[in-house]
PDB file of C-alpha atoms and ligand atoms in Angstrom:
ATOM      1  CA  MET A   1       0.000   0.000   0.000  1.00 37.00           C
ATOM      2  CA  TYR A   2       1.282   3.465  -0.866  1.00 34.00           C
ATOM      3  CA  ASN A   3       2.186   5.593   2.111  1.00 39.00           C
ATOM      4  CA  SER A   4       2.524   9.308   1.517  1.00 35.00           C
ATOM      5  CA  LYS A   5       4.938   9.573   4.476  1.00 38.00           C
ATOM      6  CA  ALA A   6       7.388   7.582   2.409  1.00 39.00           C
ATOM      7  CA  ILE A   7       8.378  10.541   0.289  1.00 39.00           C
ATOM      8  CA  ILE A   8       9.740  12.456   3.301  1.00 40.00           C
ATOM      9  CA  LEU A   9      13.366  11.427   3.611  1.00 44.00           C
ATOM     10  CA  PRO A  10      14.987  12.807   6.744  1.00 45.00           C
ATOM     11  CA  ASN A  11      18.695  12.930   7.329  1.00 46.00           C
ATOM     12  CA  PHE A  12      19.171   9.401   8.634  1.00 51.00           C
ATOM     13  CA  MET A  13      21.392   8.432  11.469  1.00 48.00           C
ATOM     14  CA  SER A  14      23.932  11.124  10.794  1.00 44.00           C
ATOM     15  CA  ASP A  15      24.941  11.266  14.461  1.00 53.00           C
ATOM     16  CA  ILE A  16      25.191   7.520  15.061  1.00 68.00           C
ATOM     17  CA  LYS A  17      28.478   5.625  15.210  1.00 83.00           C
ATOM     18  CA  PRO A  18      28.908   3.060  12.424  1.00 94.00           C
ATOM     19  CA  ILE A  19      28.610  -0.588  13.377  1.00 97.00           C
ATOM     20  CA  VAL A  20      30.853  -3.431  12.208  1.00 98.00           C
ATOM     21  CA  ILE A  21      29.281  -6.861  12.698  1.00 98.00           C
ATOM     22  CA  ALA A  22      31.418  -9.996  12.430  1.00 98.00           C
ATOM     23  CA  ASN A  23      29.713 -13.205  11.318  1.00 98.00           C
ATOM     24  CA  TRP A  24      32.027 -16.079  12.179  1.00 98.00           C
ATOM     25  CA  LYS A  25      29.600 -18.642  10.707  1.00 98.00           C
ATOM     26  CA  MET A  26      30.702 -22.250  11.501  1.00 98.00           C
ATOM     27  CA  LYS A  27      34.315 -21.446  10.696  1.00 98.00           C
ATOM     28  CA  LEU A  28      36.008 -21.476  14.112  1.00 98.00           C
ATOM     29  CA  GLY A  29      36.301 -24.148  16.776  1.00 98.00           C
ATOM     30  CA  LEU A  30      36.013 -23.121  20.411  1.00 98.00           C
ATOM     31  CA  GLN A  31      39.744 -22.591  20.967  1.00 98.00           C
ATOM     32  CA  GLU A  32      40.114 -20.618  17.732  1.00 98.00           C
ATOM     33  CA  ALA A  33      37.095 -18.514  18.674  1.00 98.00           C
ATOM     34  CA  LYS A  34      38.531 -17.772  22.123  1.00 98.00           C
ATOM     35  CA  SER A  35      41.887 -16.846  20.682  1.00 98.00           C
ATOM     36  CA  LEU A  36      40.389 -14.476  18.077  1.00 98.00           C
ATOM     37  CA  ALA A  37      38.065 -12.981  20.695  1.00 98.00           C
ATOM     38  CA  SER A  38      41.064 -12.233  22.963  1.00 98.00           C
ATOM     39  CA  ASP A  39      42.880 -10.569  20.079  1.00 98.00           C
ATOM     40  CA  ILE A  40      39.813  -8.475  19.287  1.00 98.00           C
ATOM     41  CA  LYS A  41      39.339  -7.460  22.900  1.00 97.00           C
ATOM     42  CA  ASN A  42      43.001  -6.492  23.256  1.00 96.00           C
ATOM     43  CA  LYS A  43      43.477  -4.757  19.918  1.00 96.00           C
ATOM     44  CA  VAL A  44      40.216  -3.079  18.936  1.00 94.00           C
ATOM     45  CA  THR A  45      40.382   0.463  20.230  1.00 88.00           C
ATOM     46  CA  ALA A  46      38.340   2.371  17.644  1.00 75.00           C
ATOM     47  CA  GLN A  47      35.313   4.254  18.848  1.00 85.00           C
ATOM     48  CA  ILE A  48      32.830   2.501  16.629  1.00 93.00           C
ATOM     49  CA  GLU A  49      30.301  -0.159  17.535  1.00 96.00           C
ATOM     50  CA  VAL A  50      31.664  -3.686  17.049  1.00 98.00           C
ATOM     51  CA  ALA A  51      29.542  -6.816  17.398  1.00 98.00           C
ATOM     52  CA  VAL A  52      30.816 -10.375  17.032  1.00 98.00           C
ATOM     53  CA  CYS A  53      28.568 -13.331  16.226  1.00 98.00           C
ATOM     54  CA  PRO A  54      30.284 -16.655  17.021  1.00 98.00           C
ATOM     55  CA  SER A  55      28.653 -20.086  16.769  1.00 98.00           C
ATOM     56  CA  PHE A  56      26.316 -21.120  19.598  1.00 98.00           C
ATOM     57  CA  ILE A  57      28.985 -23.348  21.163  1.00 98.00           C
ATOM     58  CA  SER A  58      31.425 -20.458  21.509  1.00 98.00           C
ATOM     59  CA  LEU A  59      29.017 -17.785  22.709  1.00 98.00           C
ATOM     60  CA  THR A  60      29.480 -18.225  26.446  1.00 98.00           C
ATOM     61  CA  GLU A  61      33.278 -18.320  26.383  1.00 98.00           C
ATOM     62  CA  VAL A  62      33.582 -15.488  23.879  1.00 98.00           C
ATOM     63  CA  GLY A  63      31.097 -13.492  25.967  1.00 98.00           C
ATOM     64  CA  LYS A  64      33.298 -13.969  29.043  1.00 98.00           C
ATOM     65  CA  ILE A  65      36.301 -12.665  27.098  1.00 98.00           C
ATOM     66  CA  PHE A  66      34.409  -9.591  25.897  1.00 97.00           C
ATOM     67  CA  SER A  67      32.971  -8.801  29.313  1.00 96.00           C
ATOM     68  CA  GLY A  68      34.192  -5.426  30.527  1.00 94.00           C
ATOM     69  CA  SER A  69      34.962  -4.313  26.963  1.00 95.00           C
ATOM     70  CA  ASN A  70      32.923  -2.418  24.374  1.00 95.00           C
ATOM     71  CA  ILE A  71      32.740  -5.423  22.044  1.00 97.00           C
ATOM     72  CA  LYS A  72      29.207  -6.741  21.777  1.00 98.00           C
ATOM     73  CA  LEU A  73      27.980 -10.282  21.310  1.00 98.00           C
ATOM     74  CA  GLY A  74      25.430 -11.706  18.874  1.00 98.00           C
ATOM     75  CA  GLY A  75      23.959 -15.058  17.880  1.00 98.00           C
ATOM     76  CA  GLN A  76      23.756 -16.308  14.296  1.00 98.00           C
ATOM     77  CA  ASP A  77      20.158 -17.531  14.599  1.00 98.00           C
ATOM     78  CA  CYS A  78      17.415 -18.274  17.112  1.00 98.00           C
ATOM     79  CA  PHE A  79      14.282 -20.399  17.068  1.00 98.00           C
ATOM     80  CA  TRP A  80      10.824 -19.032  16.292  1.00 98.00           C
ATOM     81  CA  GLU A  81       9.210 -20.228  19.530  1.00 98.00           C
ATOM     82  CA  ALA A  82      10.066 -19.009  23.006  1.00 98.00           C
ATOM     83  CA  ASN A  83      10.410 -22.411  24.642  1.00 97.00           C
ATOM     84  CA  GLY A  84       9.412 -26.060  24.263  1.00 98.00           C
ATOM     85  CA  ALA A  85      10.154 -29.452  22.723  1.00 98.00           C
ATOM     86  CA  PHE A  86      12.307 -28.269  19.812  1.00 98.00           C
ATOM     87  CA  THR A  87      15.348 -30.514  19.887  1.00 98.00           C
ATOM     88  CA  GLY A  88      18.517 -28.843  18.725  1.00 97.00           C
ATOM     89  CA  GLU A  89      17.128 -25.328  18.684  1.00 98.00           C
ATOM     90  CA  VAL A  90      18.211 -22.300  20.714  1.00 98.00           C
ATOM     91  CA  SER A  91      15.786 -19.636  21.929  1.00 98.00           C
ATOM     92  CA  ALA A  92      16.203 -15.884  21.788  1.00 98.00           C
ATOM     93  CA  LYS A  93      15.947 -15.826  25.591  1.00 98.00           C
ATOM     94  CA  GLU A  94      18.890 -18.237  25.893  1.00 98.00           C
ATOM     95  CA  LEU A  95      20.950 -15.950  23.660  1.00 98.00           C
ATOM     96  CA  LYS A  96      20.066 -13.039  25.877  1.00 98.00           C
ATOM     97  CA  GLU A  97      21.019 -15.044  28.967  1.00 98.00           C
ATOM     98  CA  VAL A  98      24.538 -15.640  27.683  1.00 98.00           C
ATOM     99  CA  GLY A  99      25.014 -11.948  27.002  1.00 98.00           C
ATOM    100  CA  CYS A 100      23.911 -11.492  23.391  1.00 98.00           C
ATOM    101  CA  GLU A 101      22.575  -8.129  22.335  1.00 98.00           C
ATOM    102  CA  PHE A 102      22.108  -9.062  18.663  1.00 98.00           C
ATOM    103  CA  VAL A 103      20.948 -11.986  16.583  1.00 99.00           C
ATOM    104  CA  ILE A 104      21.451 -12.484  12.842  1.00 99.00           C
ATOM    105  CA  LEU A 105      18.224 -13.733  11.251  1.00 98.00           C
ATOM    106  CA  GLY A 106      17.388 -14.924   7.753  1.00 98.00           C
ATOM    107  CA  HIS A 107      20.963 -15.208   6.568  1.00 98.00           C
ATOM    108  CA  SER A 108      21.018 -16.414   2.954  1.00 98.00           C
ATOM    109  CA  GLU A 109      22.923 -19.549   3.951  1.00 98.00           C
ATOM    110  CA  ARG A 110      20.065 -20.515   6.246  1.00 98.00           C
ATOM    111  CA  ARG A 111      17.511 -19.660   3.583  1.00 98.00           C
ATOM    112  CA  LYS A 112      19.444 -21.815   1.091  1.00 97.00           C
ATOM    113  CA  TYR A 113      20.596 -24.826   3.139  1.00 98.00           C
ATOM    114  CA  LEU A 114      17.917 -24.993   5.845  1.00 97.00           C
ATOM    115  CA  GLY A 115      14.881 -23.934   3.867  1.00 97.00           C
ATOM    116  CA  GLU A 116      14.303 -20.874   5.998  1.00 98.00           C
ATOM    117  CA  THR A 117      11.296 -18.945   4.691  1.00 98.00           C
ATOM    118  CA  ASP A 118      10.184 -15.342   5.132  1.00 98.00           C
ATOM    119  CA  GLU A 119       7.487 -16.614   7.502  1.00 98.00           C
ATOM    120  CA  MET A 120      10.074 -18.309   9.718  1.00 98.00           C
ATOM    121  CA  VAL A 121      12.214 -15.187   9.678  1.00 98.00           C
ATOM    122  CA  HIS A 122       9.194 -13.132  10.706  1.00 98.00           C
ATOM    123  CA  LYS A 123       8.512 -15.361  13.731  1.00 98.00           C
ATOM    124  CA  LYS A 124      12.176 -15.289  14.703  1.00 98.00           C
ATOM    125  CA  VAL A 125      12.244 -11.485  14.526  1.00 98.00           C
ATOM    126  CA  SER A 126       9.223 -11.416  16.805  1.00 98.00           C
ATOM    127  CA  GLN A 127      10.947 -13.725  19.328  1.00 98.00           C
ATOM    128  CA  ALA A 128      14.171 -11.749  19.188  1.00 98.00           C
ATOM    129  CA  LEU A 129      12.390  -8.478  19.913  1.00 98.00           C
ATOM    130  CA  ALA A 130      10.373 -10.037  22.725  1.00 98.00           C
ATOM    131  CA  ALA A 131      13.597 -11.285  24.317  1.00 98.00           C
ATOM    132  CA  GLY A 132      15.210  -7.853  24.103  1.00 98.00           C
ATOM    133  CA  LEU A 133      17.625  -8.707  21.291  1.00 98.00           C
ATOM    134  CA  MET A 134      18.369  -6.524  18.300  1.00 98.00           C
ATOM    135  CA  PRO A 135      17.554  -8.516  15.145  1.00 98.00           C
ATOM    136  CA  ILE A 136      19.949  -8.210  12.215  1.00 98.00           C
ATOM    137  CA  ILE A 137      17.621  -9.206   9.375  1.00 98.00           C
ATOM    138  CA  CYS A 138      19.455 -10.316   6.242  1.00 98.00           C
ATOM    139  CA  VAL A 139      17.819  -9.585   2.906  1.00 98.00           C
ATOM    140  CA  GLY A 140      19.238  -9.859  -0.582  1.00 98.00           C
ATOM    141  CA  GLU A 141      18.745 -11.187  -4.071  1.00 98.00           C
ATOM    142  CA  THR A 142      20.339 -14.246  -5.680  1.00 97.00           C
ATOM    143  CA  PHE A 143      22.135 -13.931  -8.994  1.00 97.00           C
ATOM    144  CA  GLU A 144      19.182 -15.504 -10.825  1.00 97.00           C
ATOM    145  CA  GLN A 145      16.729 -13.066  -9.230  1.00 97.00           C
ATOM    146  CA  ARG A 146      18.990 -10.221 -10.248  1.00 96.00           C
ATOM    147  CA  GLN A 147      19.166 -11.493 -13.832  1.00 97.00           C
ATOM    148  CA  GLN A 148      15.380 -11.649 -13.913  1.00 97.00           C
ATOM    149  CA  GLY A 149      15.139  -8.007 -12.841  1.00 97.00           C
ATOM    150  CA  ALA A 150      13.560  -9.044  -9.525  1.00 98.00           C
ATOM    151  CA  LYS A 151      16.087  -7.503  -7.163  1.00 98.00           C
ATOM    152  CA  ASP A 152      13.893  -4.697  -5.814  1.00 98.00           C
ATOM    153  CA  TYR A 153      10.917  -7.029  -5.564  1.00 98.00           C
ATOM    154  CA  VAL A 154      12.937  -9.492  -3.461  1.00 98.00           C
ATOM    155  CA  LEU A 155      14.173  -6.737  -1.144  1.00 98.00           C
ATOM    156  CA  ILE A 156      10.666  -5.370  -0.647  1.00 98.00           C
ATOM    157  CA  GLN A 157       9.204  -8.855  -0.072  1.00 98.00           C
ATOM    158  CA  GLN A 158      11.849 -10.021   2.376  1.00 98.00           C
ATOM    159  CA  THR A 159      11.822  -6.767   4.338  1.00 98.00           C
ATOM    160  CA  THR A 160       8.046  -6.553   4.428  1.00 98.00           C
ATOM    161  CA  LYS A 161       7.423 -10.181   5.333  1.00 98.00           C
ATOM    162  CA  ALA A 162      10.001 -10.124   8.093  1.00 98.00           C
ATOM    163  CA  LEU A 163       8.422  -7.100   9.774  1.00 98.00           C
ATOM    164  CA  GLU A 164       4.797  -6.758   8.663  1.00 98.00           C
ATOM    165  CA  GLY A 165       2.393  -6.622  11.606  1.00 97.00           C
ATOM    166  CA  LEU A 166       5.103  -6.174  14.230  1.00 98.00           C
ATOM    167  CA  GLU A 167       5.107  -3.171  16.493  1.00 95.00           C
ATOM    168  CA  ILE A 168       8.499  -1.606  17.006  1.00 97.00           C
ATOM    169  CA  ASN A 169       8.517   0.613  20.046  1.00 95.00           C
ATOM    170  CA  ALA A 170      10.837   3.501  20.743  1.00 94.00           C
ATOM    171  CA  SER A 171      13.166   1.341  22.870  1.00 96.00           C
ATOM    172  CA  GLN A 172      13.688  -1.347  20.225  1.00 97.00           C
ATOM    173  CA  GLN A 173      16.292  -1.346  17.492  1.00 97.00           C
ATOM    174  CA  VAL A 174      16.401  -3.346  14.261  1.00 98.00           C
ATOM    175  CA  ILE A 175      19.200  -3.700  11.736  1.00 98.00           C
ATOM    176  CA  ILE A 176      18.554  -4.704   8.138  1.00 98.00           C
ATOM    177  CA  ALA A 177      21.607  -6.173   6.421  1.00 98.00           C
ATOM    178  CA  TYR A 178      21.507  -5.886   2.647  1.00 98.00           C
ATOM    179  CA  GLU A 179      23.530  -8.864   1.461  1.00 98.00           C
ATOM    180  CA  PRO A 180      23.447  -9.610  -2.268  1.00 98.00           C
ATOM    181  CA  VAL A 181      23.644 -13.397  -2.073  1.00 98.00           C
ATOM    182  CA  TRP A 182      25.791 -13.771  -5.161  1.00 97.00           C
ATOM    183  CA  VAL A 183      28.670 -11.707  -3.773  1.00 97.00           C
ATOM    184  CA  ILE A 184      28.842 -13.323  -0.317  1.00 98.00           C
ATOM    185  CA  GLY A 185      32.207 -15.030  -0.002  1.00 96.00           C
ATOM    186  CA  SER A 186      33.110 -14.166  -3.607  1.00 96.00           C
ATOM    187  CA  GLY A 187      35.874 -11.673  -2.800  1.00 95.00           C
ATOM    188  CA  GLN A 188      34.154  -9.102  -5.015  1.00 95.00           C
ATOM    189  CA  ALA A 189      31.739  -6.662  -3.387  1.00 96.00           C
ATOM    190  CA  ILE A 190      29.096  -4.857  -5.428  1.00 97.00           C
ATOM    191  CA  ASP A 191      29.379  -1.287  -6.639  1.00 97.00           C
ATOM    192  CA  PRO A 192      28.611   0.930  -3.606  1.00 97.00           C
ATOM    193  CA  ASN A 193      26.139   2.917  -5.723  1.00 96.00           C
ATOM    194  CA  GLU A 194      24.168  -0.248  -6.248  1.00 96.00           C
ATOM    195  CA  ALA A 195      24.154  -0.874  -2.503  1.00 97.00           C
ATOM    196  CA  ALA A 196      22.928   2.690  -1.959  1.00 97.00           C
ATOM    197  CA  ALA A 197      20.041   2.102  -4.374  1.00 97.00           C
ATOM    198  CA  ALA A 198      19.150  -1.155  -2.602  1.00 97.00           C
ATOM    199  CA  HIS A 199      19.235   0.572   0.776  1.00 97.00           C
ATOM    200  CA  GLN A 200      16.839   3.189  -0.576  1.00 96.00           C
ATOM    201  CA  VAL A 201      14.421   0.441  -1.639  1.00 97.00           C
ATOM    202  CA  ILE A 202      14.640  -1.111   1.831  1.00 98.00           C
ATOM    203  CA  TYR A 203      14.002   2.247   3.493  1.00 96.00           C
ATOM    204  CA  GLN A 204      11.005   2.745   1.268  1.00 96.00           C
ATOM    205  CA  SER A 205       9.609  -0.585   2.477  1.00 98.00           C
ATOM    206  CA  LEU A 206      10.197   0.433   6.081  1.00 98.00           C
ATOM    207  CA  PHE A 207       8.361   3.719   5.552  1.00 97.00           C
ATOM    208  CA  ASP A 208       5.447   1.738   4.189  1.00 97.00           C
ATOM    209  CA  LEU A 209       5.371  -0.345   7.376  1.00 98.00           C
ATOM    210  CA  PHE A 210       6.203   2.007  10.243  1.00 97.00           C
ATOM    211  CA  PRO A 211       5.826   5.634  11.288  1.00 97.00           C
ATOM    212  CA  SER A 212       8.635   7.782   9.941  1.00 96.00           C
ATOM    213  CA  ASP A 213      10.069   8.595  13.368  1.00 96.00           C
ATOM    214  CA  ILE A 214      10.427   4.870  14.098  1.00 97.00           C
ATOM    215  CA  VAL A 215      12.136   4.277  10.750  1.00 96.00           C
ATOM    216  CA  LYS A 216      14.453   7.184  11.380  1.00 95.00           C
ATOM    217  CA  ASN A 217      15.364   6.376  14.979  1.00 96.00           C
ATOM    218  CA  ASN A 218      14.982   2.625  15.350  1.00 97.00           C
ATOM    219  CA  PHE A 219      16.229   1.109  12.101  1.00 97.00           C
ATOM    220  CA  ARG A 220      19.699   0.880  10.640  1.00 97.00           C
ATOM    221  CA  ILE A 221      20.772  -0.562   7.319  1.00 98.00           C
ATOM    222  CA  VAL A 222      24.163  -2.176   6.846  1.00 98.00           C
ATOM    223  CA  TYR A 223      25.834  -3.681   3.797  1.00 98.00           C
ATOM    224  CA  GLY A 224      27.299  -7.205   3.730  1.00 98.00           C
ATOM    225  CA  GLY A 225      29.063  -9.173   1.009  1.00 98.00           C
ATOM    226  CA  SER A 226      32.830  -9.435   0.519  1.00 98.00           C
ATOM    227  CA  VAL A 227      33.600  -6.377   2.605  1.00 98.00           C
ATOM    228  CA  ASP A 228      37.326  -5.964   3.187  1.00 98.00           C
ATOM    229  CA  GLU A 229      39.753  -3.256   4.244  1.00 97.00           C
ATOM    230  CA  THR A 230      39.970  -1.852   0.715  1.00 97.00           C
ATOM    231  CA  ASN A 231      36.259  -1.322   0.141  1.00 98.00           C
ATOM    232  CA  VAL A 232      34.726  -0.868   3.603  1.00 98.00           C
ATOM    233  CA  SER A 233      34.767   2.927   3.605  1.00 97.00           C
ATOM    234  CA  ASP A 234      33.033   2.995   0.198  1.00 97.00           C
ATOM    235  CA  PHE A 235      30.059   1.443   1.964  1.00 97.00           C
ATOM    236  CA  THR A 236      30.214   3.154   5.352  1.00 96.00           C
ATOM    237  CA  ASN A 237      30.466   6.552   3.627  1.00 95.00           C
ATOM    238  CA  LEU A 238      27.169   5.991   1.840  1.00 94.00           C
ATOM    239  CA  ASP A 239      24.190   8.040   2.887  1.00 88.00           C
ATOM    240  CA  LYS A 240      21.626   5.939   4.812  1.00 84.00           C
ATOM    241  CA  THR A 241      24.183   3.197   5.517  1.00 93.00           C
ATOM    242  CA  SER A 242      25.097   2.569   9.120  1.00 95.00           C
ATOM    243  CA  GLY A 243      27.800  -0.046   8.851  1.00 97.00           C
ATOM    244  CA  VAL A 244      28.842  -3.419   7.501  1.00 98.00           C
ATOM    245  CA  LEU A 245      28.344  -7.129   8.122  1.00 98.00           C
ATOM    246  CA  VAL A 246      31.594  -8.987   7.550  1.00 98.00           C
ATOM    247  CA  GLY A 247      32.068 -12.727   7.062  1.00 98.00           C
ATOM    248  CA  GLY A 248      35.402 -13.989   5.734  1.00 97.00           C
ATOM    249  CA  ALA A 249      37.444 -10.885   6.551  1.00 98.00           C
ATOM    250  CA  SER A 250      36.341 -10.995  10.200  1.00 98.00           C
ATOM    251  CA  LEU A 251      38.158 -14.281  10.801  1.00 98.00           C
ATOM    252  CA  ASN A 252      41.657 -12.849  10.675  1.00 98.00           C
ATOM    253  CA  ILE A 253      42.613 -10.302  13.320  1.00 98.00           C
ATOM    254  CA  ASN A 254      44.725  -8.144  10.999  1.00 98.00           C
ATOM    255  CA  ASP A 255      42.050  -8.041   8.300  1.00 98.00           C
ATOM    256  CA  PHE A 256      39.394  -7.249  10.872  1.00 98.00           C
ATOM    257  CA  LEU A 257      41.454  -4.505  12.516  1.00 97.00           C
ATOM    258  CA  ALA A 258      42.138  -2.965   9.102  1.00 97.00           C
ATOM    259  CA  ILE A 259      38.414  -2.925   8.349  1.00 97.00           C
ATOM    260  CA  ILE A 260      37.667  -1.208  11.645  1.00 96.00           C
ATOM    261  CA  LYS A 261      40.460   1.292  11.077  1.00 95.00           C
ATOM    262  CA  ASN A 262      39.142   2.150   7.618  1.00 95.00           C
ATOM    263  CA  VAL A 263      35.513   2.631   8.616  1.00 92.00           C
TER     264      VAL A 263
HETATM  265  C1  PEP B   1      28.076 -13.009   5.258  1.00 96.98           C
HETATM  266  O1  PEP B   1      28.005 -14.208   5.001  1.00 96.98           O
HETATM  267  O2  PEP B   1      27.244 -12.482   6.011  1.00 96.98           O
HETATM  268  C2  PEP B   1      29.155 -12.232   4.665  1.00 96.98           C
HETATM  269  C3  PEP B   1      29.050 -10.944   4.676  1.00 96.98           C
HETATM  270  O3  PEP B   1      30.205 -12.949   4.176  1.00 96.98           O
HETATM  271  P1  PEP B   1      31.490 -12.377   3.386  1.00 96.98           P
HETATM  272  O4  PEP B   1      31.929 -11.118   4.053  1.00 96.98           O
HETATM  273  O5  PEP B   1      32.502 -13.481   3.507  1.00 96.98           O
HETATM  274  O6  PEP B   1      31.064 -12.146   1.972  1.00 96.98           O
END
């Protein structure tokens, strides 16, 4: 539905520190995770927001290492129910209990390998918010969808279905991560201008869903997909872009420090 408020575009987030989110995926064992977490705690000094999302197994230990520092902790997923007989799943409340402030939801790898649908993502977002976590909702088109000219449609659908019907109050924060699926892990990020256009489409969807003051104050959009030290500032300098989600380049301390330095 068309929303006339959507044409008013305030000066987004100009006074907010950029965020760098590390997605460690299933790439580090517990000892490797602890070692990298110690390096991050000892070496990251920049005054930007840094959040690290280790695997479930490593969350508690990594959380202990980060305690007393400014480095924040996030999960890579949560289940769509609050509690119950769901063998193998982890609730948003459990993430909160071990010190998480964030949770990545709807990552393209989960959509691809685990059949995660927009409906599942929606329920997970609802659980995350109820537990007091900040959802990092991943949206993005595949190469085939891009070739079919469906990129904007996919972004609108994924954003809308994840959030439609939810109330976001003034104390809640949501991050949308635009991650073009075809560049994740490829070593080649997209043209920053293309990311800016995608972020505009996502903002438009948010304006269609929520009051403009909520969109302005409670949502951030970050870019993810082959971010490295050479390209990170191209993305963080974009208007309406609040940071980056980093996979591969967050696994090496020097690469990660260089990204933070260049933001
Ligand atoms: C990701 O998977 O969320 C991601 C951004 O990965 P990479 O930086 O390796 O492309």
